Amino acid sequence: MSNRNRMAAQGVLNARATALSNPGLGLMRQNPGLYGNQNRPQNMGPPPLMNGPPPGVLLLEQKVTTQHSELQRLLTENQRLAATHVALRQELAAAQQEVQRMQSMMQGLQNDKEVQVRSLLEKSANLEAELRATEPLKTDVLQARSDCQKLHQHSQELGVQVRTLTAELQRARADVQVIPNLRNEIDTLRSELQRARNAFEYEKKANAEQLDQRQAMEKNLVSMARDVEKLRAELTNAEKRQRLNPGAGAAYNGIFPSSDLSYNSLQQQVFGDNYGLHSQIPLAVENGVQFPSGQTPAWGAYDMQRHVSNNHVELEI
């Protein structure tokens, strides 16, 4: 079909070239009565001669010239179009070859794609099988995730504890820096404690000696109170006898020169003034005999013993 179209186009081009090479022939074929032959009888003989060109010849020649130039232009355009047509046909052939090549490539790509799709389907099936096989591991993964979250929370708590312990450690370090001063103070306190212990031991020994002295004094005071009770009883009996026998008073006064014999003077004569009790215990006089203030002769010995016992208890404290 392409050859047929090419031959038809070639015939058209040849006819146009012939018309262009013989413009008069073409014009006579198109207009047979152009030169006045349409009205000339057949048997009239030759046409008459004219002095000049016919009236419409110039116009026709101009028209023919214009048409000739137009035909030349069209011929050039036709040749250009023919060349373009040939180039386009060549490009079309190349494009068809390229299309065939692309179709073959697409076919290969399609085959490769099908192979890849089959491979992917097989991989997907394998992955689904593995997924179904790993289904029991989901619980383990969830448990591990929860354990991880718990461990993260625990790590945060441990971080808080570490910061707290770090602060405490810093405070402890600050306290450790004070330890030498504390040691010096402890050594000072130990030396003071040792001195206090020595003083306490010394005071304890001294108090033990004073306790022995006070116990001896207590015994002396008890015996003295008994003697005073005896003297009081004798004085009471002497007074009673004096009331009954006034003449015997002089003899009694000779034996006891004065009824104002004081307990303090008697104590000083018997025990001396070793403890200074005469300056500490106020005395009261009853019936010419002096006793400690606030005491009566009836229970003076008992109060004296209690006073000495209280002093002994205070000394122990």
Coordinates of N, CA and C in Angstrom, one line a residue, residues 64-298:
V64 N -0.8 33.5 -16.5 CA 0.0 32.2 -16.6 C 1.3 32.4 -15.9
T65 N 1.9 33.6 -16.0 CA 3.2 33.7 -15.3 C 3.0 33.6 -13.8
T66 N 1.9 34.2 -13.3 CA 1.6 34.1 -11.9 C 1.4 32.7 -11.5
Q67 N 0.6 32.0 -12.3 CA 0.3 30.6 -12.0 C 1.6 29.8 -12.0
H68 N 2.5 30.2 -13.0 CA 3.7 29.4 -13.1 C 4.6 29.6 -11.9
S69 N 4.7 30.9 -11.5 CA 5.4 31.1 -10.2 C 4.8 30.4 -9.0
E70 N 3.5 30.4 -9.0 CA 2.8 29.7 -7.9 C 3.0 28.2 -8.0
L71 N 3.0 27.7 -9.3 CA 3.3 26.3 -9.4 C 4.7 26.0 -9.0
Q72 N 5.7 26.9 -9.4 CA 7.0 26.7 -8.9 C 7.1 26.6 -7.4
R73 N 6.4 27.6 -6.8 CA 6.4 27.6 -5.3 C 5.8 26.3 -4.8
L74 N 4.7 25.9 -5.4 CA 4.0 24.7 -4.9 C 4.9 23.5 -5.1
L75 N 5.7 23.5 -6.3 CA 6.5 22.4 -6.6 C 7.7 22.3 -5.5
T76 N 8.2 23.5 -5.2 CA 9.3 23.5 -4.2 C 8.7 23.0 -2.8
E77 N 7.5 23.6 -2.6 CA 6.9 23.1 -1.3 C 6.6 21.7 -1.3
N78 N 6.2 21.2 -2.5 CA 5.9 19.7 -2.6 C 7.1 18.9 -2.4
Q79 N 8.2 19.4 -3.1 CA 9.5 18.7 -2.9 C 9.9 18.7 -1.4
R80 N 9.8 19.8 -0.8 CA 10.1 19.9 0.6 C 9.2 19.0 1.4
L81 N 7.9 19.0 1.1 CA 7.0 18.1 1.8 C 7.4 16.6 1.5
A82 N 7.8 16.4 0.3 CA 8.2 15.0 -0.1 C 9.4 14.6 0.7
A83 N 10.4 15.5 0.8 CA 11.6 15.2 1.6 C 11.2 15.0 3.1
T84 N 10.3 15.9 3.5 CA 9.8 15.8 4.9 C 9.1 14.5 5.1
H85 N 8.3 14.1 4.1 CA 7.5 12.9 4.1 C 8.5 11.7 4.2
V86 N 9.5 11.7 3.4 CA 10.5 10.6 3.4 C 11.2 10.6 4.7
A87 N 11.6 11.8 5.3 CA 12.2 11.8 6.6 C 11.3 11.2 7.7
L88 N 10.0 11.7 7.5 CA 9.0 11.2 8.5 C 8.8 9.7 8.4
R89 N 8.8 9.2 7.1 CA 8.7 7.8 7.0 C 9.9 7.0 7.6
Q90 N 11.1 7.6 7.4 CA 12.3 7.0 8.0 C 12.2 7.1 9.5
E91 N 11.7 8.2 10.0 CA 11.6 8.3 11.5 C 10.5 7.4 11.9
L92 N 9.4 7.2 11.1 CA 8.4 6.3 11.5 C 8.9 4.9 11.5
A93 N 9.7 4.5 10.6 CA 10.3 3.2 10.5 C 11.2 3.0 11.8
A94 N 12.1 4.0 12.0 CA 12.9 3.9 13.2 C 12.1 3.8 14.5
A95 N 11.0 4.7 14.5 CA 10.1 4.6 15.7 C 9.5 3.2 15.8
Q96 N 9.1 2.7 14.7 CA 8.5 1.3 14.7 C 9.5 0.3 15.2
Q97 N 10.7 0.5 14.7 CA 11.7 -0.5 15.2 C 12.0 -0.2 16.7
E98 N 12.0 1.1 17.1 CA 12.1 1.3 18.6 C 11.0 0.8 19.4
V99 N 9.8 0.9 18.8 CA 8.6 0.4 19.5 C 8.7 -1.1 19.6
Q100 N 9.2 -1.8 18.5 CA 9.3 -3.2 18.6 C 10.4 -3.6 19.6
R101 N 11.5 -2.8 19.6 CA 12.5 -3.1 20.6 C 11.9 -2.8 22.0
M102 N 11.2 -1.7 22.2 CA 10.6 -1.4 23.5 C 9.6 -2.5 23.9
Q103 N 8.8 -3.0 22.9 CA 7.9 -4.1 23.2 C 8.6 -5.3 23.6
S104 N 9.7 -5.6 22.9 CA 10.5 -6.8 23.3 C 11.1 -6.6 24.7
M105 N 11.6 -5.3 25.0 CA 12.1 -5.0 26.3 C 11.0 -5.1 27.4
M106 N 9.8 -4.5 27.0 CA 8.6 -4.6 27.9 C 8.2 -6.0 28.2
Q107 N 8.3 -6.8 27.1 CA 8.0 -8.3 27.3 C 9.0 -8.9 28.3
G108 N 10.3 -8.5 28.1 CA 11.3 -9.1 29.0 C 11.1 -8.5 30.4
L109 N 10.8 -7.2 30.5 CA 10.5 -6.7 31.8 C 9.2 -7.3 32.4
Q110 N 8.2 -7.5 31.6 CA 7.0 -8.2 32.1 C 7.4 -9.6 32.6
N111 N 8.2 -10.3 31.8 CA 8.6 -11.6 32.3 C 9.4 -11.5 33.7
D112 N 10.3 -10.5 33.7 CA 11.1 -10.3 34.9 C 10.1 -9.9 36.1
K113 N 9.2 -9.1 35.7 CA 8.2 -8.7 36.8 C 7.4 -9.9 37.3
E114 N 7.0 -10.7 36.3 CA 6.2 -11.9 36.7 C 7.1 -12.8 37.6
V115 N 8.4 -12.9 37.2 CA 9.3 -13.7 38.0 C 9.5 -13.1 39.4
Q116 N 9.6 -11.8 39.5 CA 9.8 -11.1 40.8 C 8.5 -11.2 41.6
V117 N 7.3 -11.1 40.9 CA 6.1 -11.2 41.6 C 5.9 -12.6 42.2
R118 N 6.3 -13.6 41.4 CA 6.2 -15.0 41.9 C 7.2 -15.2 43.1
S119 N 8.4 -14.5 42.9 CA 9.3 -14.6 44.1 C 8.8 -13.9 45.3
L120 N 8.2 -12.7 45.1 CA 7.6 -12.0 46.2 C 6.5 -12.8 46.8
L121 N 5.6 -13.4 46.0 CA 4.5 -14.2 46.5 C 5.1 -15.4 47.3
E122 N 6.1 -16.0 46.8 CA 6.7 -17.1 47.6 C 7.3 -16.6 48.9
K123 N 8.0 -15.4 48.9 CA 8.5 -14.9 50.1 C 7.4 -14.5 51.1
S124 N 6.3 -13.9 50.5 CA 5.2 -13.6 51.3 C 4.6 -14.8 52.0
A125 N 4.5 -15.9 51.2 CA 3.9 -17.1 51.8 C 4.9 -17.7 52.9
N126 N 6.2 -17.6 52.6 CA 7.1 -18.0 53.6 C 7.1 -17.2 54.9
L127 N 6.9 -15.8 54.7 CA 6.8 -14.9 55.8 C 5.5 -15.2 56.6
E128 N 4.4 -15.4 55.9 CA 3.2 -15.8 56.6 C 3.3 -17.0 57.4
A129 N 4.0 -18.0 56.8 CA 4.3 -19.3 57.6 C 5.1 -19.0 58.8
E130 N 6.2 -18.2 58.6 CA 7.0 -17.8 59.7 C 6.3 -17.0 60.8
L131 N 5.4 -16.1 60.3 CA 4.6 -15.3 61.2 C 3.6 -16.2 62.0
R132 N 3.0 -17.2 61.3 CA 2.2 -18.1 62.1 C 3.0 -18.9 63.0
A133 N 4.3 -19.3 62.6 CA 5.1 -20.0 63.5 C 5.6 -19.2 64.7
T134 N 5.7 -17.9 64.5 CA 6.2 -17.0 65.6 C 5.0 -16.4 66.3
E135 N 3.8 -16.8 66.1 CA 2.6 -16.3 66.8 C 2.7 -16.5 68.3
P136 N 3.2 -17.7 68.8 CA 3.4 -17.9 70.2 C 4.4 -16.9 70.8
L137 N 5.3 -16.4 70.0 CA 6.3 -15.5 70.6 C 5.7 -14.1 70.9
K138 N 4.5 -13.8 70.4 CA 3.9 -12.5 70.7 C 3.7 -12.2 72.2
T139 N 3.2 -13.3 72.8 CA 3.1 -13.1 74.3 C 4.4 -12.8 75.0
D140 N 5.4 -13.6 74.5 CA 6.8 -13.3 75.1 C 7.2 -11.9 74.8
V141 N 7.0 -11.4 73.6 CA 7.4 -10.1 73.2 C 6.6 -9.0 74.1
L142 N 5.3 -9.3 74.2 CA 4.5 -8.3 75.1 C 5.0 -8.4 76.5
Q143 N 5.3 -9.6 77.0 CA 5.8 -9.7 78.4 C 7.2 -9.0 78.5
A144 N 8.0 -9.2 77.5 CA 9.3 -8.5 77.5 C 9.2 -7.0 77.5
R145 N 8.2 -6.6 76.7 CA 8.0 -5.1 76.6 C 7.5 -4.5 77.9
S146 N 6.6 -5.2 78.6 CA 6.2 -4.8 79.9 C 7.3 -4.8 80.9
D147 N 8.1 -5.9 80.8 CA 9.3 -6.0 81.7 C 10.3 -4.8 81.4
C148 N 10.4 -4.5 80.1 CA 11.3 -3.4 79.8 C 10.8 -2.1 80.4
Q149 N 9.5 -1.9 80.3 CA 8.9 -0.7 80.9 C 9.1 -0.6 82.4
K150 N 8.9 -1.8 83.0 CA 9.1 -1.9 84.5 C 10.6 -1.6 84.8
L151 N 11.5 -2.1 84.0 CA 12.9 -1.9 84.3 C 13.3 -0.4 84.0
H152 N 12.6 0.2 83.0 CA 12.8 1.6 82.8 C 12.4 2.4 84.0
Q153 N 11.2 2.1 84.5 CA 10.7 2.8 85.7 C 11.6 2.6 86.9
H154 N 12.1 1.3 87.0 CA 13.0 1.0 88.1 C 14.3 1.7 88.0
S155 N 14.8 1.8 86.7 CA 16.0 2.6 86.5 C 15.8 4.0 86.9
Q156 N 14.7 4.6 86.6 CA 14.4 6.0 87.0 C 14.4 6.1 88.5
E157 N 13.8 5.2 89.2 CA 13.8 5.2 90.6 C 15.2 5.1 91.2
L158 N 16.0 4.2 90.5 CA 17.4 4.0 91.0 C 18.2 5.3 90.7
G159 N 17.8 6.0 89.6 CA 18.5 7.2 89.3 C 18.2 8.3 90.4
V160 N 16.9 8.3 90.8 CA 16.6 9.2 91.9 C 17.3 8.9 93.2
Q161 N 17.4 7.5 93.5 CA 18.1 7.1 94.7 C 19.6 7.4 94.6
V162 N 20.1 7.3 93.4 CA 21.5 7.6 93.2 C 21.8 9.0 93.4
R163 N 20.9 9.9 92.9 CA 21.1 11.3 93.2 C 21.0 11.6 94.7
T164 N 20.0 11.0 95.3 CA 19.9 11.2 96.8 C 21.1 10.7 97.5
L165 N 21.6 9.5 97.2 CA 22.8 9.0 97.8 C 24.0 9.9 97.5
T166 N 24.0 10.4 96.3 CA 25.1 11.3 96.0 C 25.1 12.6 96.8
A167 N 23.9 13.1 97.0 CA 23.8 14.3 97.9 C 24.2 13.9 99.4
E168 N 23.7 12.7 99.8 CA 24.1 12.3 101.2 C 25.6 12.0 101.2
L169 N 26.2 11.5 100.2 CA 27.7 11.2 100.2 C 28.4 12.6 100.2
Q170 N 27.9 13.6 99.5 CA 28.6 14.9 99.6 C 28.5 15.4 101.0
R171 N 27.3 15.3 101.7 CA 27.2 15.7 103.0 C 28.1 14.9 104.0
A172 N 28.2 13.6 103.7 CA 29.1 12.8 104.5 C 30.5 13.2 104.3
R173 N 30.9 13.5 103.1 CA 32.3 14.0 102.9 C 32.5 15.3 103.6
A174 N 31.5 16.2 103.6 CA 31.6 17.4 104.4 C 31.8 17.1 105.9
D175 N 31.0 16.1 106.3 CA 31.1 15.7 107.7 C 32.5 15.1 108.0
V176 N 33.0 14.3 107.1 CA 34.3 13.7 107.3 C 35.4 14.7 107.4
Q177 N 35.2 15.8 106.7 CA 36.2 16.9 106.9 C 36.2 17.5 108.3
V178 N 35.1 17.3 109.0 CA 35.0 17.9 110.3 C 35.5 16.9 111.4
I179 N 35.8 15.6 110.9 CA 36.2 14.5 111.8 C 37.5 14.9 112.6
P180 N 38.5 15.4 112.0 CA 39.7 15.8 112.8 C 39.4 16.7 113.9
N181 N 38.6 17.7 113.7 CA 38.2 18.6 114.8 C 37.4 17.8 115.9
L182 N 36.5 16.9 115.4 CA 35.8 16.1 116.4 C 36.7 15.2 117.2
R183 N 37.7 14.7 116.5 CA 38.7 13.8 117.2 C 39.5 14.6 118.2
N184 N 39.9 15.8 117.9 CA 40.5 16.7 118.8 C 39.6 16.9 120.0
E185 N 38.4 17.2 119.7 CA 37.4 17.5 120.9 C 37.2 16.2 121.7
I186 N 37.2 15.1 121.0 CA 37.0 13.8 121.8 C 38.2 13.5 122.6
D187 N 39.4 13.8 122.1 CA 40.6 13.6 122.9 C 40.6 14.6 124.1
T188 N 40.2 15.8 123.8 CA 40.1 16.8 125.0 C 39.1 16.3 126.0
L189 N 37.9 15.8 125.5 CA 36.9 15.3 126.4 C 37.4 14.1 127.2
R190 N 38.2 13.2 126.5 CA 38.7 12.1 127.2 C 39.7 12.5 128.3
S191 N 40.5 13.4 128.0 CA 41.5 13.9 129.0 C 40.7 14.5 130.2
E192 N 39.7 15.3 129.8 CA 38.9 15.9 130.9 C 38.1 14.8 131.7
L193 N 37.6 13.8 131.0 CA 37.0 12.7 131.7 C 38.0 11.9 132.6
Q194 N 39.2 11.8 132.1 CA 40.2 11.1 132.9 C 40.5 11.9 134.2
R195 N 40.6 13.2 134.0 CA 40.8 14.1 135.2 C 39.7 14.0 136.1
A196 N 38.4 14.0 135.5 CA 37.2 13.9 136.4 C 37.2 12.6 137.1
R197 N 37.6 11.5 136.4 CA 37.7 10.2 137.1 C 38.7 10.2 138.3
N198 N 39.8 10.8 138.0 CA 40.8 10.9 139.0 C 40.3 11.7 140.2
A199 N 39.7 12.8 139.9 CA 39.1 13.6 141.0 C 38.0 12.9 141.7
F200 N 37.2 12.1 140.9 CA 36.1 11.3 141.6 C 36.7 10.3 142.5
E201 N 37.8 9.6 142.0 CA 38.4 8.6 142.9 C 39.0 9.2 144.1
Y202 N 39.6 10.4 143.9 CA 40.2 11.1 145.1 C 39.1 11.5 146.0
E203 N 38.0 12.0 145.5 CA 36.8 12.4 146.4 C 36.2 11.2 147.0
K204 N 36.2 10.1 146.2 CA 35.6 8.9 146.8 C 36.4 8.4 148.0
K205 N 37.7 8.4 147.8 CA 38.6 8.0 149.0 C 38.4 9.0 150.1
A206 N 38.3 10.3 149.8 CA 38.1 11.2 150.9 C 36.8 11.0 151.5
N207 N 35.8 10.8 150.8 CA 34.4 10.6 151.3 C 34.4 9.3 152.1
A208 N 35.2 8.3 151.7 CA 35.2 7.0 152.5 C 35.8 7.3 153.9
E209 N 36.9 8.1 153.8 CA 37.5 8.5 155.1 C 36.6 9.3 156.0
Q210 N 35.9 10.2 155.4 CA 34.9 11.0 156.1 C 33.7 10.1 156.6
L211 N 33.4 9.1 155.8 CA 32.3 8.2 156.2 C 32.8 7.4 157.5
D212 N 34.0 7.0 157.4 CA 34.5 6.3 158.6 C 34.5 7.2 159.8
Q213 N 34.9 8.4 159.6 CA 34.9 9.4 160.7 C 33.5 9.6 161.2
R214 N 32.6 9.7 160.3 CA 31.2 10.0 160.7 C 30.6 8.8 161.4
Q215 N 30.9 7.6 160.9 CA 30.4 6.4 161.6 C 30.9 6.4 163.1
A216 N 32.2 6.7 163.2 CA 32.8 6.7 164.6 C 32.1 7.8 165.4
M217 N 31.9 9.0 164.7 CA 31.2 10.1 165.5 C 29.8 9.7 165.8
E218 N 29.1 8.9 164.9 CA 27.8 8.5 165.2 C 27.7 7.6 166.5
K219 N 28.7 6.7 166.5 CA 28.8 5.8 167.7 C 29.0 6.6 168.9
N220 N 29.9 7.6 168.8 CA 30.2 8.4 170.0 C 29.0 9.2 170.4
L221 N 28.3 9.7 169.4 CA 27.1 10.5 169.7 C 26.0 9.6 170.3
V222 N 25.9 8.4 169.8 CA 24.9 7.5 170.4 C 25.2 7.2 171.9
S223 N 26.5 6.9 172.1 CA 26.9 6.6 173.5 C 26.7 7.8 174.4
M224 N 27.0 9.0 173.8 CA 26.9 10.2 174.5 C 25.4 10.5 174.8
A225 N 24.5 10.2 173.9 CA 23.1 10.4 174.1 C 22.6 9.5 175.3
R226 N 23.2 8.3 175.3 CA 22.8 7.4 176.4 C 23.3 8.0 177.7
D227 N 24.5 8.5 177.7 CA 25.0 9.1 179.0 C 24.2 10.3 179.4
V228 N 23.8 11.1 178.4 CA 22.9 12.2 178.7 C 21.6 11.8 179.2
E229 N 21.0 10.7 178.7 CA 19.8 10.2 179.2 C 20.0 9.8 180.7
K230 N 21.1 9.1 180.9 CA 21.3 8.7 182.3 C 21.5 9.9 183.2
L231 N 22.3 10.9 182.8 CA 22.4 12.1 183.6 C 21.1 12.8 183.8
R232 N 20.3 12.8 182.7 CA 19.0 13.5 182.9 C 18.1 12.7 183.9
A233 N 18.2 11.4 183.8 CA 17.4 10.6 184.8 C 17.9 10.9 186.2
E234 N 19.2 11.0 186.4 CA 19.8 11.2 187.7 C 19.4 12.6 188.2
L235 N 19.4 13.6 187.3 CA 19.0 15.0 187.6 C 17.6 15.0 188.0
T236 N 16.8 14.3 187.3 CA 15.3 14.2 187.6 C 15.1 13.6 189.0
N237 N 15.9 12.5 189.3 CA 15.8 11.9 190.6 C 16.3 12.8 191.7
A238 N 17.4 13.6 191.4 CA 17.9 14.5 192.3 C 17.0 15.6 192.6
E239 N 16.3 16.1 191.6 CA 15.4 17.2 191.8 C 14.2 16.7 192.7
K240 N 13.8 15.5 192.4 CA 12.7 14.9 193.2 C 13.1 14.8 194.6
R241 N 14.3 14.3 194.8 CA 14.8 14.2 196.2 C 15.0 15.5 196.9
Q242 N 15.4 16.5 196.1 CA 15.5 17.9 196.7 C 14.2 18.4 197.1
R243 N 13.2 18.2 196.3 CA 11.8 18.7 196.6 C 11.4 18.0 197.9
L244 N 11.7 16.7 198.0 CA 11.3 15.9 199.2 C 12.1 16.3 200.4
N245 N 13.4 16.5 200.2 CA 14.3 16.8 201.3 C 15.2 18.0 200.9
P246 N 14.7 19.2 201.2 CA 15.4 20.4 200.8 C 16.8 20.5 201.4
G247 N 17.1 19.8 202.5 CA 18.4 19.9 203.1 C 19.5 19.2 202.3
A248 N 19.1 18.3 201.6 CA 20.1 17.5 200.8 C 20.5 18.2 199.5
G249 N 19.9 19.4 199.2 CA 20.2 20.0 198.0 C 21.7 20.5 197.9
A250 N 22.2 20.9 199.1 CA 23.6 21.4 199.1 C 24.6 20.3 198.8
A251 N 24.3 19.1 199.3 CA 25.2 18.0 199.0 C 25.1 17.7 197.5
Y252 N 23.9 17.7 196.9 CA 23.8 17.4 195.5 C 24.5 18.4 194.7
N253 N 24.4 19.7 195.1 CA 25.1 20.7 194.3 C 26.6 20.6 194.5
G254 N 27.0 20.0 195.5 CA 28.4 19.8 195.6 C 28.9 18.8 194.6
I255 N 28.1 17.8 194.5 CA 28.5 16.8 193.5 C 28.3 17.3 192.1
F256 N 27.2 18.0 191.8 CA 27.0 18.7 190.5 C 27.0 20.2 190.7
P257 N 28.1 20.9 190.5 CA 28.2 22.3 190.9 C 27.2 23.1 190.2
S258 N 26.9 22.8 189.0 CA 25.9 23.7 188.2 C 25.0 22.8 187.4
S259 N 23.7 23.2 187.5 CA 22.8 22.5 186.6 C 22.7 23.0 185.2
D260 N 23.6 24.0 184.9 CA 23.7 24.6 183.5 C 24.8 24.0 182.7
L261 N 25.2 22.8 183.1 CA 26.2 22.1 182.3 C 25.7 21.8 180.9
S262 N 26.4 22.4 180.0 CA 25.9 22.3 178.6 C 26.4 21.0 177.9
Y263 N 25.5 20.6 177.0 CA 25.8 19.4 176.2 C 27.0 19.7 175.3
N264 N 27.2 20.9 174.9 CA 28.3 21.3 174.0 C 29.6 21.2 174.8
S265 N 29.6 21.7 176.0 CA 30.9 21.7 176.8 C 31.2 20.3 177.1
L266 N 30.2 19.5 177.4 CA 30.4 18.1 177.7 C 31.0 17.3 176.5
Q267 N 30.4 17.6 175.3 CA 30.9 17.0 174.1 C 32.4 17.4 173.9
Q268 N 32.7 18.7 174.1 CA 34.0 19.2 173.9 C 35.0 18.5 174.8
Q269 N 34.5 18.3 176.1 CA 35.4 17.7 177.0 C 35.6 16.2 176.7
V270 N 34.6 15.5 176.2 CA 34.7 14.1 175.9 C 35.4 13.8 174.6
F271 N 34.8 14.5 173.5 CA 35.3 14.2 172.1 C 36.2 15.2 171.5
G272 N 36.3 16.4 172.2 CA 37.1 17.4 171.6 C 36.3 18.1 170.5
D273 N 36.9 19.0 169.8 CA 36.2 19.8 168.7 C 36.8 19.4 167.3
N274 N 36.9 18.1 167.1 CA 37.4 17.6 165.9 C 36.5 17.8 164.7
Y275 N 35.2 17.8 164.9 CA 34.3 17.9 163.7 C 33.5 19.2 163.7
G276 N 33.7 20.0 164.7 CA 33.0 21.4 164.7 C 31.5 21.3 164.8
L277 N 31.0 20.2 165.5 CA 29.6 20.1 165.7 C 29.0 21.1 166.6
H278 N 29.7 21.7 167.5 CA 29.2 22.7 168.4 C 28.8 24.0 167.7
S279 N 29.5 24.2 166.5 CA 29.2 25.4 165.8 C 28.1 25.2 164.8
Q280 N 27.7 23.9 164.5 CA 26.7 23.6 163.5 C 25.3 23.2 164.1
I281 N 25.3 22.6 165.3 CA 24.0 22.2 165.9 C 23.6 23.1 167.0
P282 N 22.5 23.9 166.8 CA 22.1 24.8 167.9 C 21.6 23.9 169.1
L283 N 21.8 24.4 170.3 CA 21.5 23.7 171.5 C 20.3 24.4 172.2
A284 N 19.5 23.5 172.9 CA 18.4 24.0 173.7 C 18.6 23.5 175.2
V285 N 18.2 24.3 176.1 CA 18.4 24.0 177.5 C 17.1 23.6 178.1
E286 N 17.1 22.4 178.8 CA 15.9 22.0 179.5 C 16.3 21.4 180.8
N287 N 15.8 22.0 181.9 CA 16.1 21.5 183.2 C 17.6 21.6 183.5
G288 N 18.3 22.6 183.0 CA 19.7 22.8 183.3 C 20.6 22.0 182.4
V289 N 20.1 21.2 181.4 CA 21.0 20.4 180.5 C 20.7 20.9 179.1
Q290 N 21.7 21.1 178.3 CA 21.5 21.6 176.9 C 21.4 20.4 176.0
F291 N 20.4 20.5 175.0 CA 20.2 19.4 173.9 C 20.1 20.1 172.6
P292 N 20.2 19.4 171.5 CA 20.0 20.0 170.2 C 18.7 20.6 170.1
S293 N 18.6 21.8 169.3 CA 17.4 22.6 169.2 C 16.4 21.8 168.5
G294 N 15.1 21.9 168.9 CA 14.0 21.2 168.3 C 13.9 19.8 168.8
Q295 N 14.7 19.3 169.8 CA 14.6 18.0 170.3 C 14.2 18.0 171.8
T296 N 13.5 17.0 172.2 CA 13.2 16.9 173.6 C 14.0 15.7 174.2
P297 N 14.2 15.7 175.4 CA 15.0 14.7 176.1 C 14.4 13.3 175.8
A298 N 13.1 13.2 175.6 CA 12.5 11.8 175.5 C 13.0 11.1 174.3

